Amino acid sequence: MSIITSIRTELLARKGNWRKICSDTNLSYWWLTKFAQGRISNPGTVNLEILKTYLEKEGAILRQGEERDEQ
């Protein structure tokens, strides 16, 4: 699973918390909703890193998934 797909999946699982995620990460709500809906084809590495770091802190789900891919 690609990092984009992983992050998008995690965002969709947290749909009710998008405003808090935006507040905590300083990403715009418009960008986050469009990205989560798959409407941004090239989201940019900086924004992806911000989300990845945030989601790892929130539950380390992405980190565990990456470890499985490496084995």
PDB file of C-alpha atoms in Angstrom:
ATOM      1  CA  MET A   1       0.000   0.000   0.000  1.00  0.00           C
ATOM      2  CA  SER A   2       1.412   3.401  -0.935  1.00  0.00           C
ATOM      3  CA  ILE A   3       1.957   6.117   1.658  1.00  0.00           C
ATOM      4  CA  ILE A   4      -0.729   8.233  -0.035  1.00  0.00           C
ATOM      5  CA  THR A   5      -3.257   5.408   0.236  1.00  0.00           C
ATOM      6  CA  SER A   6      -2.273   4.721   3.853  1.00  0.00           C
ATOM      7  CA  ILE A   7      -2.677   8.347   4.876  1.00  0.00           C
ATOM      8  CA  ARG A   8      -5.955   8.700   2.982  1.00  0.00           C
ATOM      9  CA  THR A   9      -7.309   5.550   4.666  1.00  0.00           C
ATOM     10  CA  GLU A  10      -6.352   6.866   8.098  1.00  0.00           C
ATOM     11  CA  LEU A  11      -7.989  10.222   7.361  1.00  0.00           C
ATOM     12  CA  LEU A  12     -11.218   8.572   6.245  1.00  0.00           C
ATOM     13  CA  ALA A  13     -11.253   6.596   9.497  1.00  0.00           C
ATOM     14  CA  ARG A  14     -11.016   9.918  11.370  1.00  0.00           C
ATOM     15  CA  LYS A  15     -13.540  11.851   9.282  1.00  0.00           C
ATOM     16  CA  GLY A  16     -15.248  13.478  12.275  1.00  0.00           C
ATOM     17  CA  ASN A  17     -11.911  14.847  13.469  1.00  0.00           C
ATOM     18  CA  TRP A  18     -10.710  16.627  10.319  1.00  0.00           C
ATOM     19  CA  ARG A  19     -11.089  20.127  11.787  1.00  0.00           C
ATOM     20  CA  LYS A  20      -8.970  19.123  14.781  1.00  0.00           C
ATOM     21  CA  ILE A  21      -6.382  17.537  12.491  1.00  0.00           C
ATOM     22  CA  CYS A  22      -6.243  20.768  10.484  1.00  0.00           C
ATOM     23  CA  SER A  23      -5.902  22.822  13.639  1.00  0.00           C
ATOM     24  CA  ASP A  24      -3.127  20.582  14.986  1.00  0.00           C
ATOM     25  CA  THR A  25      -1.195  20.413  11.697  1.00  0.00           C
ATOM     26  CA  ASN A  26      -1.868  23.896  10.265  1.00  0.00           C
ATOM     27  CA  LEU A  27      -3.107  22.315   7.029  1.00  0.00           C
ATOM     28  CA  SER A  28      -6.140  23.909   5.418  1.00  0.00           C
ATOM     29  CA  TYR A  29      -9.477  22.171   5.795  1.00  0.00           C
ATOM     30  CA  TRP A  30     -10.091  22.598   2.057  1.00  0.00           C
ATOM     31  CA  TRP A  31      -6.843  20.791   1.198  1.00  0.00           C
ATOM     32  CA  LEU A  32      -7.438  18.005   3.720  1.00  0.00           C
ATOM     33  CA  THR A  33     -10.963  17.270   2.507  1.00  0.00           C
ATOM     34  CA  LYS A  34      -9.953  17.272  -1.164  1.00  0.00           C
ATOM     35  CA  PHE A  35      -6.962  15.030  -0.446  1.00  0.00           C
ATOM     36  CA  ALA A  36      -9.028  12.584   1.628  1.00  0.00           C
ATOM     37  CA  GLN A  37     -11.618  12.417  -1.162  1.00  0.00           C
ATOM     38  CA  GLY A  38      -8.923  11.588  -3.717  1.00  0.00           C
ATOM     39  CA  ARG A  39      -9.350  14.859  -5.608  1.00  0.00           C
ATOM     40  CA  ILE A  40      -5.696  15.928  -5.301  1.00  0.00           C
ATOM     41  CA  SER A  41      -3.495  13.730  -7.450  1.00  0.00           C
ATOM     42  CA  ASN A  42      -0.182  15.262  -6.341  1.00  0.00           C
ATOM     43  CA  PRO A  43      -0.542  16.270  -2.676  1.00  0.00           C
ATOM     44  CA  GLY A  44       3.081  17.292  -2.105  1.00  0.00           C
ATOM     45  CA  THR A  45       5.662  15.674   0.112  1.00  0.00           C
ATOM     46  CA  VAL A  46       5.639  18.368   2.793  1.00  0.00           C
ATOM     47  CA  ASN A  47       1.912  17.981   3.482  1.00  0.00           C
ATOM     48  CA  LEU A  48       2.183  14.191   3.400  1.00  0.00           C
ATOM     49  CA  GLU A  49       5.054  14.244   5.906  1.00  0.00           C
ATOM     50  CA  ILE A  50       3.059  16.532   8.199  1.00  0.00           C
ATOM     51  CA  LEU A  51       0.084  14.160   8.099  1.00  0.00           C
ATOM     52  CA  LYS A  52       2.226  11.051   8.439  1.00  0.00           C
ATOM     53  CA  THR A  53       3.955  12.438  11.533  1.00  0.00           C
ATOM     54  CA  TYR A  54       0.635  13.510  13.051  1.00  0.00           C
ATOM     55  CA  LEU A  55      -1.046  10.156  12.403  1.00  0.00           C
ATOM     56  CA  GLU A  56       1.930   8.247  13.816  1.00  0.00           C
ATOM     57  CA  LYS A  57       1.671  10.273  17.029  1.00  0.00           C
ATOM     58  CA  GLU A  58      -2.072   9.604  17.162  1.00  0.00           C
ATOM     59  CA  GLY A  59      -1.759   5.843  16.985  1.00  0.00           C
ATOM     60  CA  ALA A  60       1.405   4.653  15.241  1.00  0.00           C
ATOM     61  CA  ILE A  61      -0.753   2.778  12.733  1.00  0.00           C
ATOM     62  CA  LEU A  62       1.301   3.919   9.743  1.00  0.00           C
ATOM     63  CA  ARG A  63       4.564   3.007  11.439  1.00  0.00           C
ATOM     64  CA  GLN A  64       3.322  -0.539  12.084  1.00  0.00           C
ATOM     65  CA  GLY A  65       2.193  -0.889   8.470  1.00  0.00           C
ATOM     66  CA  GLU A  66       5.574   0.220   7.182  1.00  0.00           C
ATOM     67  CA  GLU A  67       7.323  -2.356   9.366  1.00  0.00           C
ATOM     68  CA  ARG A  68       5.186  -5.096   7.791  1.00  0.00           C
ATOM     69  CA  ASP A  69       6.138  -3.904   4.302  1.00  0.00           C
ATOM     70  CA  GLU A  70       9.860  -4.047   5.127  1.00  0.00           C
ATOM     71  CA  GLN A  71       9.810  -7.681   6.318  1.00  0.00           C
TER      72      GLN A  71
END
